[in-house]
Coordinates of C-alpha atoms in Angstrom, one line a residue:
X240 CA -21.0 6.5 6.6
X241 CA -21.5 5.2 2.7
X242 CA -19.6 2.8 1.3
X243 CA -17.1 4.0 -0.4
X244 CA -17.2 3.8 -4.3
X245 CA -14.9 3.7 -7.3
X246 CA -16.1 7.5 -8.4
X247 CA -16.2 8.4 -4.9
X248 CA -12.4 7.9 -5.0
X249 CA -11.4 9.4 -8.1
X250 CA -13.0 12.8 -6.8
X251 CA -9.8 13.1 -6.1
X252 CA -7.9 12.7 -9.5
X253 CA -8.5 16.0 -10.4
X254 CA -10.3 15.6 -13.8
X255 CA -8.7 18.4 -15.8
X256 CA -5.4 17.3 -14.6
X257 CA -6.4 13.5 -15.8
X258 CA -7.5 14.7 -19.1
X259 CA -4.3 16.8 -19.7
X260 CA -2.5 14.1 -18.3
X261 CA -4.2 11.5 -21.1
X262 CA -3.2 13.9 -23.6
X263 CA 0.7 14.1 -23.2
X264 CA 0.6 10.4 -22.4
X265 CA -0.6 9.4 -26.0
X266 CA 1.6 12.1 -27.9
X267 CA 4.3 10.4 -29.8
X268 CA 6.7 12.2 -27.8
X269 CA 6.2 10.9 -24.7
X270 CA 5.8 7.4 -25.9
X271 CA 9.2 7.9 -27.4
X272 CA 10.5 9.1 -23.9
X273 CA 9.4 6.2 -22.2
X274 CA 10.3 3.3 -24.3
X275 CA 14.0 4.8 -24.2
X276 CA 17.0 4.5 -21.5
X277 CA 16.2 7.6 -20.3
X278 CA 13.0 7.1 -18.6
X279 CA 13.5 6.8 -15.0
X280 CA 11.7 3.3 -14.2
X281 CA 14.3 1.8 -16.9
X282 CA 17.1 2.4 -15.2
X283 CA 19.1 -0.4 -13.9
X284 CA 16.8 -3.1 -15.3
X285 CA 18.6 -5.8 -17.7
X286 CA 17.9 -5.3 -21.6
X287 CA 16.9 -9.3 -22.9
X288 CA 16.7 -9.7 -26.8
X289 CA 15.0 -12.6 -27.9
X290 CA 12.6 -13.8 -30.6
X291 CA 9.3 -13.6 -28.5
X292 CA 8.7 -12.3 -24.8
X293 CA 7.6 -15.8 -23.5
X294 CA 11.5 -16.7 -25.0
X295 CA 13.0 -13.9 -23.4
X296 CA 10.9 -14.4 -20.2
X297 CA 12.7 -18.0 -19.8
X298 CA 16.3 -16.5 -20.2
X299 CA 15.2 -14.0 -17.4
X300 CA 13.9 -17.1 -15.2
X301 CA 17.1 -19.0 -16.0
X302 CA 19.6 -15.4 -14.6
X303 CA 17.2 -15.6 -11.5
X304 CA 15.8 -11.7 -13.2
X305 CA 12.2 -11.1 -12.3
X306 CA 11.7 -7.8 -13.9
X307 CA 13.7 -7.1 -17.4
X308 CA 13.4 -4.8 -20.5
X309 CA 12.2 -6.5 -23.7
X310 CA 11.9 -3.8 -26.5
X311 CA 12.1 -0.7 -24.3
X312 CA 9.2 -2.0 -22.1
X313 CA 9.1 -4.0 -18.4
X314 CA 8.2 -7.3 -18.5
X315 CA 7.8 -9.6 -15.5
X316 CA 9.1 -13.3 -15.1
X317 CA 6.7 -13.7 -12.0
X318 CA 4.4 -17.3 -12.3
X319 CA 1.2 -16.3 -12.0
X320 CA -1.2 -19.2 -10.4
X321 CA -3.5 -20.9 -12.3
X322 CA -7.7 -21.0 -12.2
X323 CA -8.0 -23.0 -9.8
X324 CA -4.5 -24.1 -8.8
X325 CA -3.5 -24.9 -5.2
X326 CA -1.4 -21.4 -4.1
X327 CA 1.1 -22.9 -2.5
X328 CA 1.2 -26.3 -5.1
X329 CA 2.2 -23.0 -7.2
X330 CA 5.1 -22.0 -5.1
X331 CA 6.5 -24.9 -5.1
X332 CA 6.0 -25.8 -8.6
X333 CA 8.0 -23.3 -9.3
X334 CA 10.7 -23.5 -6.9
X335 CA 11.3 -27.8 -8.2
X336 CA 11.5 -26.2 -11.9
X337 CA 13.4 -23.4 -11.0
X338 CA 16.1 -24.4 -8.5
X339 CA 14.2 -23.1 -5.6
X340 CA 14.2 -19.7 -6.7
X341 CA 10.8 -17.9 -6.6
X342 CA 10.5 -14.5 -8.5
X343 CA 8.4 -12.0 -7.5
X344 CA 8.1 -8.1 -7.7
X345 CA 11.8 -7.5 -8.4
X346 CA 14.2 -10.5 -7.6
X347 CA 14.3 -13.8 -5.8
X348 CA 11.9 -14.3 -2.6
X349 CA 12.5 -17.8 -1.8
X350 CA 13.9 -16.4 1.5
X351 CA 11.0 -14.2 2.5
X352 CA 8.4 -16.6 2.3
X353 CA 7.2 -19.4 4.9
X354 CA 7.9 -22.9 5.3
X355 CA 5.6 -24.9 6.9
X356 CA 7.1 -28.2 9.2
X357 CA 8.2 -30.3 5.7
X358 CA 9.9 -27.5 4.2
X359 CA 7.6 -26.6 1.3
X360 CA 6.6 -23.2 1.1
X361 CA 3.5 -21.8 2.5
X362 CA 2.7 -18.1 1.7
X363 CA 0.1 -18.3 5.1
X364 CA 2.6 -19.7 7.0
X365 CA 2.6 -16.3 8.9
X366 CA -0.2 -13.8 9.0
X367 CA 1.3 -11.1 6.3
X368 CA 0.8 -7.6 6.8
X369 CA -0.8 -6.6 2.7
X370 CA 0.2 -3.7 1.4
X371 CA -2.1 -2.4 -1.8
X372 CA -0.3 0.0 -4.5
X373 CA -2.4 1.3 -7.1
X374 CA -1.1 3.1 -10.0
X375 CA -1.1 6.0 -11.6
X376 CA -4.1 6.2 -13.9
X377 CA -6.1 4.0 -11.2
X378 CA -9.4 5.7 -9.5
X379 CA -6.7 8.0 -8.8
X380 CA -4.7 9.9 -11.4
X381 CA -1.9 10.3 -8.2
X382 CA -2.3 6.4 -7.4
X383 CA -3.1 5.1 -4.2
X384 CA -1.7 3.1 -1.0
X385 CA -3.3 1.3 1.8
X386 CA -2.8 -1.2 4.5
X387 CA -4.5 -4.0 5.9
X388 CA -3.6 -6.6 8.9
X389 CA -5.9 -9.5 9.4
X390 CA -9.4 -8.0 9.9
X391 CA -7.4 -4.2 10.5
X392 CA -7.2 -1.4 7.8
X393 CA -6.1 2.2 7.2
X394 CA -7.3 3.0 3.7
X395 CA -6.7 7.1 3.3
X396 CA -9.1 8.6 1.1
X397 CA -10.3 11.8 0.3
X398 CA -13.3 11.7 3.1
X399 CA -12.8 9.7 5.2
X400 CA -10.6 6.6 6.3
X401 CA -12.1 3.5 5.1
X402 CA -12.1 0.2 6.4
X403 CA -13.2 -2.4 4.1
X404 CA -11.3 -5.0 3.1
X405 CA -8.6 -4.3 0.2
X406 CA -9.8 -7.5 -1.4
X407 CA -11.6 -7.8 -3.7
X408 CA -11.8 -3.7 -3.4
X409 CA -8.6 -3.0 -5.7
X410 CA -8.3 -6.2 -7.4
X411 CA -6.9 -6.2 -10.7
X412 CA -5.7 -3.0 -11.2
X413 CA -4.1 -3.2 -7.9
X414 CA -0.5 -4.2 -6.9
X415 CA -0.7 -6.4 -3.6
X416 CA 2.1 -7.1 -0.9
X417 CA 2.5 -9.5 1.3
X418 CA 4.9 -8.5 4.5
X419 CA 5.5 -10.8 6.9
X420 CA 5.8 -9.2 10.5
X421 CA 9.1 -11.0 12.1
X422 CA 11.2 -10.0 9.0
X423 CA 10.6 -6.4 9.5
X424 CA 10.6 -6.4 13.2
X425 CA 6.6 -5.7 13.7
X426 CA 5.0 -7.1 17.1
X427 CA 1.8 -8.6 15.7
X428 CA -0.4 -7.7 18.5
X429 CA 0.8 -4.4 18.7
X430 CA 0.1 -3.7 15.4
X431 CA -3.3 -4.4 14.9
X432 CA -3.7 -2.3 18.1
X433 CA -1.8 0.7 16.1
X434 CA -4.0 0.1 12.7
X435 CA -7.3 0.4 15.0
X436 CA -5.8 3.5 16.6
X437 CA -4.8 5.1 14.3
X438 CA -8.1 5.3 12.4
X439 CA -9.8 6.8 15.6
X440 CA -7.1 9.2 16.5
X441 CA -7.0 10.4 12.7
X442 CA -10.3 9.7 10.8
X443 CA -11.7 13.2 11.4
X444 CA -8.6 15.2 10.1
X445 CA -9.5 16.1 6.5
X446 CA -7.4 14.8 3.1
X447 CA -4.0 16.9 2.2
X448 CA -2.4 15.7 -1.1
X449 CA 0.6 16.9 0.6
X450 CA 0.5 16.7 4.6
X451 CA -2.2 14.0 5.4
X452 CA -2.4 11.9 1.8
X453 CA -3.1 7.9 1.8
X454 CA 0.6 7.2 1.8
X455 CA 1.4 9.3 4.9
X456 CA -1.1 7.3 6.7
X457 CA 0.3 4.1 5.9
X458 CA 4.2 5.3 6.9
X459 CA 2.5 6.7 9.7
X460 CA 1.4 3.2 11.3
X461 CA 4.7 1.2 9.9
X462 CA 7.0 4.1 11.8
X463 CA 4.9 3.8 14.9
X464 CA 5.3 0.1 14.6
X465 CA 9.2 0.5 14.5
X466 CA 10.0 0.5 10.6
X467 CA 12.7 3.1 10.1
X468 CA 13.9 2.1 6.4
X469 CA 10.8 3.7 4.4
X470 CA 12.5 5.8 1.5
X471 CA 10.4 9.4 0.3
X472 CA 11.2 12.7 -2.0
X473 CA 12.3 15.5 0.6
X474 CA 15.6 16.1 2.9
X475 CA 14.6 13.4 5.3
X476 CA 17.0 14.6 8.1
X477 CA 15.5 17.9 8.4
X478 CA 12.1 16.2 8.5
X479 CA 10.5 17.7 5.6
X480 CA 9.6 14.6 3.3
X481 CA 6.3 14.0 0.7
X482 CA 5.3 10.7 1.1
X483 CA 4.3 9.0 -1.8
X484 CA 3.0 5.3 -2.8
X485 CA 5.9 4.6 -5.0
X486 CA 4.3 4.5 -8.2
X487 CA 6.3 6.8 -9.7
X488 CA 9.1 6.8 -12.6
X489 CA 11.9 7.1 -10.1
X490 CA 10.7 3.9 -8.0
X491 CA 10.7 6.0 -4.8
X492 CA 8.3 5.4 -1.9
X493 CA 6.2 2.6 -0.5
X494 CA 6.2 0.3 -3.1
X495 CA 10.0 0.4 -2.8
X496 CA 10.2 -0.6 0.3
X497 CA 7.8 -3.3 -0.5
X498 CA 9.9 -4.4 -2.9
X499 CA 13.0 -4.7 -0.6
X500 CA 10.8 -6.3 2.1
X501 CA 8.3 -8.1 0.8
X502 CA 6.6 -10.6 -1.7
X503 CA 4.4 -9.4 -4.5
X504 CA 1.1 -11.6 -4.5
X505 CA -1.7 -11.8 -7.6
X506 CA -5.5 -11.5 -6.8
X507 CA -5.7 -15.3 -6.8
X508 CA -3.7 -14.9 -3.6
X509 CA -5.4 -12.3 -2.4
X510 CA -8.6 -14.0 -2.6
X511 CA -7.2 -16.6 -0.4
X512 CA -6.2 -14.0 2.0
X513 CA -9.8 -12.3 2.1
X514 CA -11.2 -15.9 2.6
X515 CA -9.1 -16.3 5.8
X516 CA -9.4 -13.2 7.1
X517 CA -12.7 -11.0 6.2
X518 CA -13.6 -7.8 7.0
X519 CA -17.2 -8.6 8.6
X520 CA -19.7 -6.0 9.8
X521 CA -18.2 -2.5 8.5
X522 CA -21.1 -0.8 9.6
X523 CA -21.2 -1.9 13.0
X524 CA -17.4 -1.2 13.1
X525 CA -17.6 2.5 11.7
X526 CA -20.3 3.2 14.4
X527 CA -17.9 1.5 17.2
X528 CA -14.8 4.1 15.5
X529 CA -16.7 6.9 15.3
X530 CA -17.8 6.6 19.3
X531 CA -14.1 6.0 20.2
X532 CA -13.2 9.0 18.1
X533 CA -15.5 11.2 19.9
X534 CA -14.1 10.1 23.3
X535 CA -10.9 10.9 21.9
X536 CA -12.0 14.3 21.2
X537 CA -13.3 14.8 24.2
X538 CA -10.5 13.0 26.0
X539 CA -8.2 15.8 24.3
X540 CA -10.3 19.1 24.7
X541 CA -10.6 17.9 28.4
X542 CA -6.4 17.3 29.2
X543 CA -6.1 20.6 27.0
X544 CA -8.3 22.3 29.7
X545 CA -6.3 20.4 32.3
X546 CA -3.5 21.9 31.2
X547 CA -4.9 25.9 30.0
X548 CA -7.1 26.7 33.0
X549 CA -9.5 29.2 32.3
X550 CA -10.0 31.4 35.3
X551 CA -13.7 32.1 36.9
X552 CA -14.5 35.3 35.9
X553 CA -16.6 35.6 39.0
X554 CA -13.8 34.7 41.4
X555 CA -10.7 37.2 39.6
X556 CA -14.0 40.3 39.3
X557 CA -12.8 43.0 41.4
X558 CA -15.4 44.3 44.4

């Protein structure tokens, strides 16, 4: 099984769609719509005015606001690490300046993220469970979402599941998550088992932009661990609900619940992460998947006989 690749992915964007797309996107119209307070992802966010966004960035840092309107466009107080800066000589940088207050994604973190023995933060402190969000207008005209714990990863795509690493896969254009397993209620060991699983049980069943699309695949492993909270478009208590990565106007799907959860990390951090934990030997790995997921199969067909009989036509043939 190939490596996956960049136009590999997008051979699911739908290119007439993207191009269409493209075209509303640049009409004056639109760019009117979504600089106003009608567009969707505006709504609730706190209007700064000031001279220049770097001024109106430090009121936002000083109201504890990590995500604000400036000019009918989002702008983000989040610090971004330096070339070369220490991660964690970062966090806590910013947490002296700022009276411990560390913004990221959409508000303060300071209480998400790990201390280590002297109190200063350490964003390894415990193994995080990354969550990857591209957006819309990524490979993927739709966006994407993917998961990755340690060494394990579900990474829905249109032919397969994939299981490289998510770094440096997405990098830039992506939006990584750290979540931190004992503040959602996830047993570690349990669910690197249900990441591994869940690539054998459901590698073979074909992409569904609907029914069996990236972002179902990630709910489907954060359910089975014991999340309950994930937020979608559809009348949940009936049980008909489209999962989506979240990258939408109306702010609803997994990004959400990343934002309410977790802490929103830049490739620097990420590139720390990969370093600690890589994602050796794919091709020996995909060989060692695809052998389970035959035994599955055949571990299924055979129960389903188990359970259907088929008679001998020999022994029910009438004399």
């Amino acid at each position: 099984m190939p490596i996956p690749t960049i136009f590999r992915q997008e051979r699911h964007s739908f290119p007439k769609l993207k191009k269409a797309w493209m075209k509303i996107k640049m009409s004056a119209a639109y760019q009117y719509y979504i600089h106003s307070d009608l567009y969707p992802s505006h709504w609730g966010k706190v209007k700064i005015k000031a001279e220049t966004p770097d001024a109106a960035r430090e009121m936002a840092r000083e109201s504890g606001i990590a995500t604000f309107l400036y000019k009918g466009e989002i702008l983000s107080a989040e610090t971004r690490p330096q070339p070369g800066q220490d991660i964690n000589a970062n966090l806590n940088a910013e947490a002296a300046k700022y009276n411990g207050r560390i913004l990221r994604g959409n508000c303060d973190v300071s209480d998400r993220i790990p201390r280590d023995k002297d109190g200063n933060f350490d964003l390894f402190g415990e193994e995080p469970i990354v969550i990857s969000i591209n957006p819309i207008e990524g490979p993927a005209l739709i966006g994407h979402a993917s998961i990755q714990y340690k060494d394990q990863v579900v990474n829905r795509l249109l032919n397969a599941i994939h299981i490289d690493g998510l770094y440096p896969k997405y990098q830039e254009y992506s939006q990584y998550y750290f979540i931190y397993p004992s503040q959602v209620g996830i047993n570690p060991k349990k669910f690197k088992r249900i990441l591994e699983k869940h690539n054998i049980r459901r590698g073979d069943k074909k992409y569904n932009l609907f029914t069996n699309n990236c972002a179902k695949n990630v709910a489907q492993v954060l359910r089975e661990a014991g999340v309950k909270d994930l937020d979608f478009f559809g009348p949940d208590k009936i049980g008909l609900i489209y999962e989506t990565p979240g990258n939408n106007p109306f702010n609803v799907g997994l990004k959400a619940w990343c934002l309410k959860h977790g802490v929103h990390v830049f490739p620097e951090e990420m590139a720390e992460y990969d370093a600690r934990n890589p994602v050796n030997d794919v091709k020996d790995r995909r060989i060692y998947i695809e052998k389970a997921r035959k035994l599955y199969r055949e571990s299924i067909k055979n129960k389903k006989r188990l359970l259907n009989p088929q008679p001998n036509k020999k022994e029910y043939q009438r004399d």
